[in-house]
Each structure stands twice: as structure tokens, then as C-alpha cells.
Coordinates of C-alpha atoms and ligand atoms in Angstrom, one line a residue:
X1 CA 44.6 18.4 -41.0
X2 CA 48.4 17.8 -39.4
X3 CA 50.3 20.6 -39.0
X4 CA 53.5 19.4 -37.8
X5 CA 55.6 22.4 -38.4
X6 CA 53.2 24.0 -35.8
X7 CA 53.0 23.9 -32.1
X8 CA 52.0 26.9 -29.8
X9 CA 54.5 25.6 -27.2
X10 CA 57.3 26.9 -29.6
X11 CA 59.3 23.1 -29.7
X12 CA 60.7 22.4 -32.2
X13 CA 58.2 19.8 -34.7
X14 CA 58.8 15.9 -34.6
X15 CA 61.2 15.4 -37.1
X16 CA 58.9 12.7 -38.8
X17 CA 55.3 12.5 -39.5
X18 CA 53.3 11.8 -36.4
X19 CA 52.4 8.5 -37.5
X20 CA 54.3 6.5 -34.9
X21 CA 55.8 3.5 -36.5
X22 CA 53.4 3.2 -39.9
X23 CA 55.3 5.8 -41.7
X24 CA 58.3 3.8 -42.7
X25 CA 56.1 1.6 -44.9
X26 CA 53.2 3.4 -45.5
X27 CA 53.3 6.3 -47.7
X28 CA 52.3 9.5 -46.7
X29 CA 49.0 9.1 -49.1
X30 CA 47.3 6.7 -47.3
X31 CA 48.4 7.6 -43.8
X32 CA 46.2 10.8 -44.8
X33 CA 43.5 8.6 -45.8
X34 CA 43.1 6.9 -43.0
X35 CA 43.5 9.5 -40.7
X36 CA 40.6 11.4 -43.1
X37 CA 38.6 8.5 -43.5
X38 CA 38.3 7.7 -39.3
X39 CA 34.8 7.2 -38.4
X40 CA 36.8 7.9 -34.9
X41 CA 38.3 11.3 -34.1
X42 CA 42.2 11.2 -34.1
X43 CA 43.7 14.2 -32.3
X44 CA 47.6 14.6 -32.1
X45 CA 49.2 16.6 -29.5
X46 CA 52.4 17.4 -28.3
X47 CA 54.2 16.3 -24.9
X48 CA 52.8 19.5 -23.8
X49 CA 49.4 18.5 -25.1
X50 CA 49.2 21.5 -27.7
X51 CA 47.2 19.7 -30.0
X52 CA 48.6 19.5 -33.6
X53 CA 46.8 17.0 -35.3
X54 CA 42.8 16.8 -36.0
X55 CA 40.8 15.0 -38.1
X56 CA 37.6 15.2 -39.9
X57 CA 35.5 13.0 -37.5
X58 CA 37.4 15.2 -34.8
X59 CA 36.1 18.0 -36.4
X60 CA 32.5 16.5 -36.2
X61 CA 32.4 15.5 -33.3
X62 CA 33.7 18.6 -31.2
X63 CA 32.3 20.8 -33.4
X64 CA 35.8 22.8 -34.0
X65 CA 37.5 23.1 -37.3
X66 CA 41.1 21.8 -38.0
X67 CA 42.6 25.5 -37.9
X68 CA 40.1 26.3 -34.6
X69 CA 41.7 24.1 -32.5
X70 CA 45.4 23.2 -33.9
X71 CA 47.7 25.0 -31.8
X72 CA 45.2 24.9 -28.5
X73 CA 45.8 22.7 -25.7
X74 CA 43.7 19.3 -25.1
X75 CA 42.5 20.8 -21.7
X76 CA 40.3 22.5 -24.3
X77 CA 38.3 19.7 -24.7
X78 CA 37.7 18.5 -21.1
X79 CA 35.0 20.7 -19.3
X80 CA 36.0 23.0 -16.6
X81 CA 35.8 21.0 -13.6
X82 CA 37.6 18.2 -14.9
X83 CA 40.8 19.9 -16.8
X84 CA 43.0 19.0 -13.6
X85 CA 42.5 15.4 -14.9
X86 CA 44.4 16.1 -17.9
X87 CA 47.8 16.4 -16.7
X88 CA 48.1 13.2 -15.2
X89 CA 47.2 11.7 -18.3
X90 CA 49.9 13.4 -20.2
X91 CA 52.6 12.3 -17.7
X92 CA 51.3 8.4 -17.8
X93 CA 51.6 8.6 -21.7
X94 CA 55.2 10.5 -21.2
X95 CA 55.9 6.9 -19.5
X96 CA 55.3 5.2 -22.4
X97 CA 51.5 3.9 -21.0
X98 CA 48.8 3.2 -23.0
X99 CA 45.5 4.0 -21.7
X100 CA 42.6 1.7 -23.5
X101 CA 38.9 3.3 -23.5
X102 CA 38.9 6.1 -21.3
X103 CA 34.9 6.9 -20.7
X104 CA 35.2 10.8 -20.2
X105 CA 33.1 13.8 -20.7
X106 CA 34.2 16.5 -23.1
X107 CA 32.6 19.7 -24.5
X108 CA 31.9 20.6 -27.7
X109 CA 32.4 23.6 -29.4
X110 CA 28.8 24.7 -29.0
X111 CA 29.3 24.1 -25.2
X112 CA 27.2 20.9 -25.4
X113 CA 28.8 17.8 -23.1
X114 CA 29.5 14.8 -25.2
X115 CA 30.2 11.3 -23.8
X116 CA 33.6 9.9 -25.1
X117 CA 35.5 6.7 -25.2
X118 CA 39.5 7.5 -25.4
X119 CA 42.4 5.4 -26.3
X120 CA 45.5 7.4 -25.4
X121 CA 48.8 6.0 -27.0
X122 CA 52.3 7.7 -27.0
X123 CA 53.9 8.1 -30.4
X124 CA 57.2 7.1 -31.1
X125 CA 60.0 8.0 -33.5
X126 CA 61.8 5.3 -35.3
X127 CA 64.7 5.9 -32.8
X128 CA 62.0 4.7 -30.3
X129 CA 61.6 8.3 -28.3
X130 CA 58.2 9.4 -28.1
X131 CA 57.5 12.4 -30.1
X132 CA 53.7 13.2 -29.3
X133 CA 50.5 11.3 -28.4
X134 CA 47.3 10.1 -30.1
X135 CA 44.0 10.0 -28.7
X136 CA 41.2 8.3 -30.6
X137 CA 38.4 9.1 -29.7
X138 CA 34.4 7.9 -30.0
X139 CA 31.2 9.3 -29.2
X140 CA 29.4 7.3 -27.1
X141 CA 26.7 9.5 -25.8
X142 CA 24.2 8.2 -28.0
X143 CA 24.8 4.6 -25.7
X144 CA 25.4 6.1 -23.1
X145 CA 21.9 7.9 -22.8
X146 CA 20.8 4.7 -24.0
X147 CA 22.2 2.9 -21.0
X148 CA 21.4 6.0 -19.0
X149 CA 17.7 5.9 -19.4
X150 CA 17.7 1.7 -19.1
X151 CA 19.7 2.4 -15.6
X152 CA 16.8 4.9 -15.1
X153 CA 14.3 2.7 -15.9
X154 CA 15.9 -0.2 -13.9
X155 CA 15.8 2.3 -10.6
X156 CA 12.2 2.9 -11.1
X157 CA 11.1 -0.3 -11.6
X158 CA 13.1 -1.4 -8.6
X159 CA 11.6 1.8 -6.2
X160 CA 7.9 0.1 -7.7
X161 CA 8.9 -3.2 -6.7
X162 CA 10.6 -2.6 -3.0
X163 CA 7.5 -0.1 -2.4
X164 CA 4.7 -2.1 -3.5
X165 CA 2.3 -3.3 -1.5
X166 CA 2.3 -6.4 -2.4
X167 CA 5.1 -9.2 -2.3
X168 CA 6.3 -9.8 -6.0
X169 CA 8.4 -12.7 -7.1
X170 CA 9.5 -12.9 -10.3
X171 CA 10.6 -16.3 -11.6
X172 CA 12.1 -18.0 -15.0
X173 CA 9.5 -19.6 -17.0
X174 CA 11.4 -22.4 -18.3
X175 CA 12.6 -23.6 -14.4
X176 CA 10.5 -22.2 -12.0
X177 CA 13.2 -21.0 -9.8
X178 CA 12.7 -17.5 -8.7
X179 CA 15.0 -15.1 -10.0
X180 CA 14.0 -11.7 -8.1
X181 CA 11.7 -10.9 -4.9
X182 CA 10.7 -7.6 -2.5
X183 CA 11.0 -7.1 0.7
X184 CA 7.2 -7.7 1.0
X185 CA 7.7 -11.3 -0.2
X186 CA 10.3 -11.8 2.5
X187 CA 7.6 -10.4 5.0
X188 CA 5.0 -12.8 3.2
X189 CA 7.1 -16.1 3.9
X190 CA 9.5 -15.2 6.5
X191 CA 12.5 -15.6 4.6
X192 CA 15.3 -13.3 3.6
X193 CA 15.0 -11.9 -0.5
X194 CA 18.5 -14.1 -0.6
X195 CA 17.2 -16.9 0.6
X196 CA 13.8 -16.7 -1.8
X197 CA 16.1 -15.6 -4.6
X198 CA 17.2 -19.4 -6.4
X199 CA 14.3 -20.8 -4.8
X200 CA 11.2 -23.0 -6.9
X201 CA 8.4 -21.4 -6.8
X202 CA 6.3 -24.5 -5.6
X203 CA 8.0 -24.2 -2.6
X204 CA 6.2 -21.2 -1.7
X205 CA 3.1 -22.9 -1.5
X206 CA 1.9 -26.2 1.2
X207 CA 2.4 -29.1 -0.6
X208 CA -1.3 -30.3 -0.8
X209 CA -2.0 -27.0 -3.4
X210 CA 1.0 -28.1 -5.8
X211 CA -2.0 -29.2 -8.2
X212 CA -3.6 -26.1 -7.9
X213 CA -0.6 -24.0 -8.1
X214 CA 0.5 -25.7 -11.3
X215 CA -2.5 -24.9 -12.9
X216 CA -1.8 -21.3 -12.7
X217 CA 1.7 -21.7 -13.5
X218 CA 0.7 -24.2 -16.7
X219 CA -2.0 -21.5 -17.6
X220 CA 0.0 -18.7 -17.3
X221 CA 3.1 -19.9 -19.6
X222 CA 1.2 -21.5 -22.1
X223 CA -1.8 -19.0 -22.8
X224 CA 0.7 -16.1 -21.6
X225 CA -2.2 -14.2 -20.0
X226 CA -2.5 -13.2 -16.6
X227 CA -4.2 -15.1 -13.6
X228 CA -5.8 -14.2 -10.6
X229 CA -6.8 -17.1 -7.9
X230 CA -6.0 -17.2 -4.5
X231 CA -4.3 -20.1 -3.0
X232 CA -2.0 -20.3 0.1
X233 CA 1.5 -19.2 1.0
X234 CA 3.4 -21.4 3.2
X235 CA 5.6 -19.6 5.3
X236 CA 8.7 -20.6 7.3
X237 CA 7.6 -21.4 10.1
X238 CA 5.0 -23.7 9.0
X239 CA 2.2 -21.4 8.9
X240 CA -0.3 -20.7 6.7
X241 CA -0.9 -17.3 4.3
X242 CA -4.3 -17.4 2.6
X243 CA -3.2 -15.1 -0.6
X244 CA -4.6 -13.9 -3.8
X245 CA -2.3 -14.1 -7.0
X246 CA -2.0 -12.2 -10.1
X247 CA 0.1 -13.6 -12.3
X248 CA 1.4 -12.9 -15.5
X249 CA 4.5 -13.6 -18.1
X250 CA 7.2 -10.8 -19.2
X251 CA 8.5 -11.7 -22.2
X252 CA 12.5 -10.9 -22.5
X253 CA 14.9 -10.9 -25.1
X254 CA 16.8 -13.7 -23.7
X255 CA 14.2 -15.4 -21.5
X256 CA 10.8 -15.4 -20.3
X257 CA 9.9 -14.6 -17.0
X258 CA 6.5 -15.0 -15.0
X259 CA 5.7 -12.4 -12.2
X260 CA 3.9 -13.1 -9.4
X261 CA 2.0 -10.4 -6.9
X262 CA 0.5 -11.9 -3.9
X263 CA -1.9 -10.7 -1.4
X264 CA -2.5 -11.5 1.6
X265 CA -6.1 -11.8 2.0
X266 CA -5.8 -12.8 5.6
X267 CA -8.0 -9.8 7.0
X268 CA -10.2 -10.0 4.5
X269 CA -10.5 -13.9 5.1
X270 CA -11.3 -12.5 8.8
X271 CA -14.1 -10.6 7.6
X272 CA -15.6 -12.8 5.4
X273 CA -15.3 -15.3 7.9
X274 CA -17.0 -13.1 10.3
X275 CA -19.8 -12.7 8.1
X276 CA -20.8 -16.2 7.6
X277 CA -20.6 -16.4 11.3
X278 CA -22.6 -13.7 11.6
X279 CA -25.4 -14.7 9.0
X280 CA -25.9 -18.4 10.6
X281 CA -26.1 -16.4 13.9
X282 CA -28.8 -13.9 12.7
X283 CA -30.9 -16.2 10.4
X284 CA -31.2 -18.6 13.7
X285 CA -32.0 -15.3 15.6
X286 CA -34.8 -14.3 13.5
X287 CA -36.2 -17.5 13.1
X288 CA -36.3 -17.2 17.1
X289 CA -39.6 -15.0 17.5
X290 CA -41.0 -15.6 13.8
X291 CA -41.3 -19.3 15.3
X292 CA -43.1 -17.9 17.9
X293 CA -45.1 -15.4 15.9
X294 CA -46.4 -18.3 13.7
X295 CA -47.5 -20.2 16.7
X296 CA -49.5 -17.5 18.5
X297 CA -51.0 -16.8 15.3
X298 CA -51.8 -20.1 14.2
X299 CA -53.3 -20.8 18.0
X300 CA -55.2 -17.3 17.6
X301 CA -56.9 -18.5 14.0
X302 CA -57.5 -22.1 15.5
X303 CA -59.5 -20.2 18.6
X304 CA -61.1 -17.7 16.1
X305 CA -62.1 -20.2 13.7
X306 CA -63.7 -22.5 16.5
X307 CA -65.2 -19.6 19.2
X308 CA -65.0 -16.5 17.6
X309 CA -63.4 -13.3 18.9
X310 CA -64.1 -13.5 22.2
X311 CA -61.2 -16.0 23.1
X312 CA -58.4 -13.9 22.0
X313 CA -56.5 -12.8 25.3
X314 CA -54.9 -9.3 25.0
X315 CA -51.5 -10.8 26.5
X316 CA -50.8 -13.1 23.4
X317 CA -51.5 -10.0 21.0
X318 CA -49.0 -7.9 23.3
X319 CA -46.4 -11.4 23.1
X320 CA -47.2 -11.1 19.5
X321 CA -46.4 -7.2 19.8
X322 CA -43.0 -7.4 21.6
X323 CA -41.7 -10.6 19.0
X324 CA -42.6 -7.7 16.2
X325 CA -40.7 -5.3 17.6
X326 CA -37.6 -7.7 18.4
X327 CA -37.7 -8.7 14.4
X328 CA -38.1 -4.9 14.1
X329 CA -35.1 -4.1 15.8
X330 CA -32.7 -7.3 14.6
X331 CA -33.8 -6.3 11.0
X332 CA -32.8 -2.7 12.0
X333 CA -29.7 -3.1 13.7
X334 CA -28.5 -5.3 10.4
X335 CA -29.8 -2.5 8.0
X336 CA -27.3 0.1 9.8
X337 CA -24.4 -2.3 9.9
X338 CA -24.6 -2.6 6.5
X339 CA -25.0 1.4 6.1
X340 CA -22.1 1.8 8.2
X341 CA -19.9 -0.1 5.9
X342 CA -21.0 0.8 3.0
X343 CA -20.2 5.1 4.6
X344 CA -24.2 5.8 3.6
X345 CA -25.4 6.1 7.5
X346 CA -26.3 10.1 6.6
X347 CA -26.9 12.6 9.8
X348 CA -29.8 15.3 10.1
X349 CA -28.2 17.3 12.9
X350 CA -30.5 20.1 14.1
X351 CA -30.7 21.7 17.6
X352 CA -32.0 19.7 20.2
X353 CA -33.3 20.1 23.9
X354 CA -31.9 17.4 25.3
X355 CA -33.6 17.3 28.4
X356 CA -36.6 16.9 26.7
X357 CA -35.3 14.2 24.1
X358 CA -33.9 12.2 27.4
X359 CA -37.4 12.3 29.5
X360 CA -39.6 10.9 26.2
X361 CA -36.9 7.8 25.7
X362 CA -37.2 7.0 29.5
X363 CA -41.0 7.2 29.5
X364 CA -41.0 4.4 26.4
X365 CA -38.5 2.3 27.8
X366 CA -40.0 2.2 31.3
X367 CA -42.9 0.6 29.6
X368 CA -40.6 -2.4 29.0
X369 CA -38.6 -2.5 31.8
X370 CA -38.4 -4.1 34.7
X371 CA -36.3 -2.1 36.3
X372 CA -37.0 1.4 37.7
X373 CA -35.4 4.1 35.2
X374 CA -34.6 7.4 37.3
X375 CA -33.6 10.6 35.1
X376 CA -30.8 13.0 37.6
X377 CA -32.2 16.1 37.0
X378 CA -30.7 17.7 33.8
X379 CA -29.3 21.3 33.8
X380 CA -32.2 23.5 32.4
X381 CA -31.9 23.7 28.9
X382 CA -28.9 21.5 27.5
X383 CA -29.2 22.2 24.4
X384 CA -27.4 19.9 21.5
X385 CA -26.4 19.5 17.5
X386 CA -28.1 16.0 17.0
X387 CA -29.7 13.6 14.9
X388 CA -32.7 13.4 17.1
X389 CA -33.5 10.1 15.8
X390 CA -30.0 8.5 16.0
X391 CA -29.7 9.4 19.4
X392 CA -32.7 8.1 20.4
X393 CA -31.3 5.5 18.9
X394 CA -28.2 5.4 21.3
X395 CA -30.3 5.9 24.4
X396 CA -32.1 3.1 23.5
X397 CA -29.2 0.8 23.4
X398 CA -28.1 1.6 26.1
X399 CA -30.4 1.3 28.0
X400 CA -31.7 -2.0 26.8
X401 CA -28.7 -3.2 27.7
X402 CA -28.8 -1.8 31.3
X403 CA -32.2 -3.8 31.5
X404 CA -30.7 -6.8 29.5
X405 CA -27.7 -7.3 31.7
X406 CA -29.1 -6.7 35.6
X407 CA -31.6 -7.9 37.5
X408 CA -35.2 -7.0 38.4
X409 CA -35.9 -4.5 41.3
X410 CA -32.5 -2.2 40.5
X411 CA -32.2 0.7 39.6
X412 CA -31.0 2.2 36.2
X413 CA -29.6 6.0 35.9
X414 CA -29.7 8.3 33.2
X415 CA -28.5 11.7 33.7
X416 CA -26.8 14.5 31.9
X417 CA -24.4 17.7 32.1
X418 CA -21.8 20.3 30.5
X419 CA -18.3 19.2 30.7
X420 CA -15.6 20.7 28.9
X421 CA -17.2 22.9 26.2
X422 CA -19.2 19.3 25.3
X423 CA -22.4 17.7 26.7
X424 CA -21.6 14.3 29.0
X425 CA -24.5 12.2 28.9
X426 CA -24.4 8.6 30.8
X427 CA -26.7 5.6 31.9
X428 CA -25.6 3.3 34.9
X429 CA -27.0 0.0 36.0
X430 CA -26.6 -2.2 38.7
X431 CA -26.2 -5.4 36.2
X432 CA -23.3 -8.0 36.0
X433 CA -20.7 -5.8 34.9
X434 CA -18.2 -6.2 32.7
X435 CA -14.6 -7.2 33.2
X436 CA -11.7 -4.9 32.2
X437 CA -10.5 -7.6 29.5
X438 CA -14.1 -7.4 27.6
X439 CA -14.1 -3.6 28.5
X440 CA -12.3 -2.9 25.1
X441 CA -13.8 -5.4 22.8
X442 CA -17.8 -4.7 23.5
X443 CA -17.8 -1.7 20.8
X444 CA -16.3 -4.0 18.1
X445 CA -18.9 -5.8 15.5
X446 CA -20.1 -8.3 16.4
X447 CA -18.4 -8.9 19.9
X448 CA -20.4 -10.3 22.6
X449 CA -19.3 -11.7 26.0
X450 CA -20.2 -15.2 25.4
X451 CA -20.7 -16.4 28.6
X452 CA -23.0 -14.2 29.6
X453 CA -24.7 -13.2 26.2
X454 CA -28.3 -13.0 25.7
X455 CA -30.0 -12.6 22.5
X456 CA -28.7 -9.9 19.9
X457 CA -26.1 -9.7 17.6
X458 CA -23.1 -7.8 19.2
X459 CA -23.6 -4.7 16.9
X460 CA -26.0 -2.6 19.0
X461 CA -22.6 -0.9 20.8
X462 CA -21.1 -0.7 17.4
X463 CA -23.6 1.1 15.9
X464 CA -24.0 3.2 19.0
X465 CA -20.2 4.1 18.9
X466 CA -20.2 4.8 15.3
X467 CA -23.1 6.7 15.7
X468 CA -21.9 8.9 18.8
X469 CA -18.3 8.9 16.3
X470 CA -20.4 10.5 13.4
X471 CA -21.4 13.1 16.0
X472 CA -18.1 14.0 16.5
X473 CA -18.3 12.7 20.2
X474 CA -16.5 10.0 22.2
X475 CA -17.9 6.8 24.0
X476 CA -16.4 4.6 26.9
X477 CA -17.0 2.8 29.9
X478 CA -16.5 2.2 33.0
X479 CA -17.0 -1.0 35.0
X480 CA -16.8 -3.6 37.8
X481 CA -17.9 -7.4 37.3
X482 CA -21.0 -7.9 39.8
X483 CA -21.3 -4.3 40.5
X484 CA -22.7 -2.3 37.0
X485 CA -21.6 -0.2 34.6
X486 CA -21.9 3.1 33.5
X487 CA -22.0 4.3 29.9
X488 CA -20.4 7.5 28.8
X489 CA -20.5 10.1 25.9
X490 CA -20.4 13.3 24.5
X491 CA -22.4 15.3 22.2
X492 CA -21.5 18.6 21.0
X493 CA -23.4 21.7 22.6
X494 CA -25.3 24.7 20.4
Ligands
ADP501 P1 -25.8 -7.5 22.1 O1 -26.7 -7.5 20.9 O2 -25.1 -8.8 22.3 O3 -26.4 -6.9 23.3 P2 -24.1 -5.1 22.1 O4 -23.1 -4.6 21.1 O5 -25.2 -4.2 22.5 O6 -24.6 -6.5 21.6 O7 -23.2 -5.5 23.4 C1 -22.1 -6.3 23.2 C2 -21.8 -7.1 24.5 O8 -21.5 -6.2 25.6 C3 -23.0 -7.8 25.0 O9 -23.0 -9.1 24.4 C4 -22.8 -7.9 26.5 O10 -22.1 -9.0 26.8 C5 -22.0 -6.7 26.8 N1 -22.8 -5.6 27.4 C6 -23.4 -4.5 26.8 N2 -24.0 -3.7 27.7 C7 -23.8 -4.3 28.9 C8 -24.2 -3.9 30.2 N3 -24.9 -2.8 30.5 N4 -23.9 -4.7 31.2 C9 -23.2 -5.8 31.0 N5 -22.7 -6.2 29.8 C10 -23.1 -5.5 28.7

């Protein structure tokens, strides 16, 4: 509807139709059916901006009615915080300005905000003065939620990306070269993301795996499945990354792209690598005394066979004896390494007399020592929350280590007391000692001090640590190479 005879600002009406220039040749008919037919709103207004002119899609689109709005100003349109911007607008079209696809937020009549593009155009009489402005005007909220919830989307998949784990590179399909990259991947090869970014993927690996590496690469584009293999990253230095890959394709619109996470297994390389160090080490340690086990025995059924009973000396049973119960305890400490790791090493903690726990371990370990064990006299009645068994257990440890690692005709320690709300327990020898660098390591799997290592498998001070750990207690050391050592830790009191 145009209502030119109208305006709330009380000027008098353009003298023509506000058609700008078309009306001269156009008639009046099919100016109207354009303006009707718009799949665009058309609004007219004033130089004031009292709008005068509305069409249907006008009317669809904000929701008000032809005889609603006519007469009201455009500020109408614009939601509160933003009418100031309207002014401004007005003057630049007073100018004679055109302003091409204004991107705006308006309300609708219902109070609902609406995303529009606006082209704002003065209108002119034939005498050339301009007598009032057009806007046209298109919804674009539909596209704009549309690239709203892509940006959205984008920002997600970006937060995924930078805080993955993982390094990710993503790289085109058809070249190679790698289009995107996190901040883990830069960590991962030592580069910068810019420096990665136009980069070929090969070069992310040593050269001697290119066959390798193009396997995945040939597997993953052609069967368009995902991969996982682990190869090596080289890095920028030179170095290299063992990694596990899973690949896979993305399939775009415009292009296919293959992403890449890696992993760096380097830790668990470690501790894999460990392992295998550790199994050659134990299987030769166990074949240790069951070589000797077979020997006795076979000697023992050789003297049976031939003289009977009577030959068998009670010293080769008792060798027999201790090469049992150094399997035992290999076979043992392996059984709660494993236990450990796998979080099923399980605590019965009941009250314990300590005192009395402490005096039966000394009495069985002086039967194997050569060294004199003294127990300090123990405060009368410490009593303890323990796993009787596992701190046997720890005891034992320790002090087979006191006998392992001094000499004969010292003296080992073993004493006892409150301290701080806790129980302090401790055993000192007179052995070799241990130097301050070592001091740190000895409670890690597997660690021994080489040098001076005797047989065992570097886990009896792990287990004896995580043990002591379970009981909520703590474990250290203290040390001086040619001098001892004393062993420390604390269990919790009743
Ligand atoms: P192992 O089976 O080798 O004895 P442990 O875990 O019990 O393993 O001990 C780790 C290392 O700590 C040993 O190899 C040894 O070098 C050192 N160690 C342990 N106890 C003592 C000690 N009382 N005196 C000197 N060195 C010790």
C-alpha cells in the first residue's frame, strides 16, 4: 500500500509517485505490480523517515500491516539498542548515497529479531531532488542461522582439534600436502602449525618408511576406511617419534581430505621395551637355580640308585631347600608386579602388634643370615592397621637386602617407634651404601645399581614401596657409599 498523500511529519506529499525515475514510462499499473509482487520488502519513507510506503512481502516479513505501520517512523523497525544507527543512515541517503546490502537486525511485529539484508536508495523527482528513500529489504535469517550454526560448528571442531590429545593433520587427498594441523602436531615435529601447514605429508616421516607410509596413505584413499599402524615421525631436529596413526578420509563437497591423529607411543615403547628386558633377564634368572636344582637332584637319584639312602647328605637337600625358596620368591616378586599393574594387589588390614610381627621376621631371617640381626627395643605395645602378610613381606625385603648388600660379621638394625601420630619403622646395615644419585631411582621397577647388583630383579623395593604406598605410609632412605643405609617408613597407628 502507498499512501503518498500521508505523512505523520505533516510535509507536504512528493508531488509524484514515489517511484524515482520509472514513473515517467511506466504506468502506474505495473509500478503497483511490481511493488505487490516483491518477493523483497519495499518500504518508502520520507526524509524524516516516516515511512509511507509498504508492501506485501513488507508486510510478511515484519509482521505489520500496510495501515499498522504507514505513518510510523523506520526507527520502528530497528530494535532498541540500535535505533541511534538510523539517523546516520537517513543523512547519508539525504546525500544522495546509496547503501548496497546493509546486514542489520530488525524486530518484527511479534517482537521476534529477524536478520535483514538492506539496500537503501534515495528517490528522486524528475527535477532530480530527492523526494524520499527506498529500502528493500530481505530476510536472511534463515542463512544466517545457517551460517551461524556452520561458524558454530567450525568453533567446536577447532576447540576438539587444538585440545586433543593427539597431533592431527589434516591433508588433501589428491596432493598430499597438508592443509590443517594442531598445536600438538607442532609439539610432535618441532615445527610451527605455519610451517606444517603446505607441507607433504611424507615429509613427516624418515625417509626409509616412505614405503610404509604410502601404504597407509594408498589404503586409506582408495578403500576410504580408516588405518591404524604405527610408524615413525621425524622431527626437526633429526630425531626420531615412534607414533601410532589412525587414519581416515573426510569426504567434502569440493575435495577430499585424509586426517591423520598420531600418537606418540614413545612411553609406551619404554615400557614395552622394559619388559622384554625384563623377561630375558628373569627367564636367565630362573634358569639360574633350576639348573642347579636339576643337578643336585640328578646326582641325589644317581647316588640313590647306586647306594641307597644312606649317601644323601642333609647339606645338598638344604642347597636344594634354599634354590626352592629363591624360585619361590622370583616367581613371587613377578606375580605382585603384575598385580600391581594390573590395580588387583588387594589389602587385609587388621590390627596388628607390631612388636610381635617384628621379633618372628627377625627370628626367620637370622636363620639365613650371616649377619647378626639386633631388634632396638620396641615401645610396649605398638600397635598397627596392617596387612600382616604384606608387611612381612616388606620386612623381608628389606632386610635381605641389608644381608645382600654388606658383609659378614656386621651388624643389621631393626627397630621401631611413634612419630608424628604415625608408626616409624627402620632397618640399618653396615653394607656398601648407596650413592645419593641411585638414592632416587632404587624404588623404580626394575632399577638396579648395576655395578654392584647381585641377583634379583630390581622390583623387590618397588613392591615394597607400593606396598608401604597402599598402606597409606611413606618410604625413603638414607645413605652413605661404604658406610650403610638405613631404610625408613611409616605405618599408620590403631
Ligand atoms: P634387587 O632385586 O636388585 O635387590 P631391589 O628393588 O630390592 O632389587 O633393589 C634395587 C637396587 O637397590 C639393588 O639392585 C641394589 O643395588 C640397591 N639396594 C637395595 N637395598 C640395598 C642396601 N641395603 N644396600 C645397598 N644397596 C641396596
Amino acid at each position: 500500500m502507498i499512501n503518498p498523500k500521508k505523512t505523520s511529519s505533516g510535509q507536504s506529499p512528493p508531488k509524484s509517485l514515489p517511484y524515482g525515475h520509472l514513473e515517467p514510462h511506466h504506468s502506474p499499473n505495473l509500478l503497483k505490480f511490481l511493488f505487490d509482487s516483491s518477493n523483497d520488502a519495499i518500504i518508502i519513507n520520507d526524509l524524516k523517515g516516516i515511512i509511507t510506503g509498504w508492501n506485501k512481502a513488507a508486510e510478511r516479513i515484519y509482521g505489520y500491516t500496510a495501515s499498522e505501520i504507514i505513518g510510523k517512523h523506520v526507527s520502528t523497525l530497528a530494535p532498541k539498542g540500535r535505533r541511534n544507527l538510523v539517523p546516520g543512515l537517513l543523512r547519508k541517503l539525504s546525500e544522495g548515497k546509496k547503501i548496497q546490502e546493509l546486514e542489520a537486525e530488525r524486530v518484527r511485529k511479534d517482537g521476534a529479531l529477524i536478520f535483514v539484508s538492506i539496500t537503501l536508495s534515495p528517490i528522486k523527482d524528475r527535477s532530480g531532488v530527492i523526494i524520499a528513500f527506498s529500502a528493500i529489504v530481505r530476510d536472511i535469517t534463515n542463512r544466517k542461522k545457517v551460517t551461524h550454526a556452520l561458524e558454530e560448528s567450525e568453533r567446536k571442531y577447532r576447540h576438539l582439534i587444538e585440545y586433543a590429545n593427539d597431533a592431527i593433520f589434516i591433508a588433501d587427498a589428491d596432493t598430499g600436502i597438508i592443509v590443517d594441523a594442531n598445536m600438538k602436531a607442532a609439539e610432535l615435529t618441532g615445527r610451527k602449525v605455519e610451517e606444517l601447514i603446505g607441507m607433504h605429508q611424507t615429509k613427516l616421516h624418515p625417509p626409509e618408511y616412505k614405503a610404509k607410509y604410502g601404504r597407509i596413505f594408498r589404503s586409506q584413499v582408495k578403500e576410504g576406511h580408516g588405518v591404524v599402524d604405527s610408524v615413525y615421525v621425524l622431527r626437526k631436529d633429526g630425531t626420531y617419534v615412534p607414533v601410532e596413526i589412525s587414519a581416515g578420509v573426510i569426504s567434502g563437497n569440493s575435495k577430499t581430505l585424509i586426517q591423520g591423529i598420531f600418537r606418540n607411543i614413545s612411553e609406551r615403547k619404554k615400557v614395552e621395551d622394559l619388559k622384554k628386558e625384563f623377561l630375558a633377564m628373569a627367564a636367565h634368572e630362573l634358569k639360574t637355580p633350576v639348573t642347579t636344582l636339576k643337578l643336585v637332584s640328578q646326582a641325589h637319584i644317581a647316588k640313590f640308585k647306586r647306594y641307597g639312602s644312606d649317601q644323601i647328605k642333609l647339606e645338598e637337600l638344604e642347597l636344594i631347600d634354599r634354590e626352592l625358596e629363591r624360585l619361590t620368591q622370583l616367581i613371587n616378586d613377578i606375580l605382585d608386579e603384575t598385580r600391581l599393574e594390573s590395580g588387583k594387589l588387594f589389602l587385609k588390614p587388621e590390627q596388628t602388634n607390631l612388636g610381635k610381627l617384628l621379633k618372628n621376621v627377625i627370628k626367620k631371617m637370622q636363620l639365613i643370615s650371616k649377619q647378626k640381626l639386633v631388634l632396638k627395643k620396641v615401645p610396649g605395645k605398638l600397635c598397627v592397621i596392617v596387612d600382616q602378610q604384606r608387611i612381612e613381606q616388606v620386612l623381608v625385603n628389606l632386610i635381605s637386602n641389608a644381608i645382600k648388600y654388606s658383609d659378614r660379621g656386621t651388624k643389621i638394625t631393626i627397630g621401631a617407634k611413634k612419630e608424628g601420630g604415625k608408626v616409624l619403622v627402620w632397618v640399618t646395615d653396615e653394607g656398601i651404601g648407596i650413592s645419593k644419585a641411585h638414592q632416587n631411582l632404587i624404588f623404580d621397577r626394575f632399577y638396579q645399581v648395576k655395578e654392584k647388583g647381585l641377583n634379583g630383579f630390581g622390583l623387590g623395593l618397588y613392591i615394597t614401596k607400593q606396598i608401604i604406598m597402599q598402606h597409606r605410609g611413606k618410604i625413603w632412605i638414607e645413605s652413605e657409599p661404604g658406610k650403610g643405609s638405613t631404610f625408613y617408613f611409616t605405618l599408620q597407628q590403631c
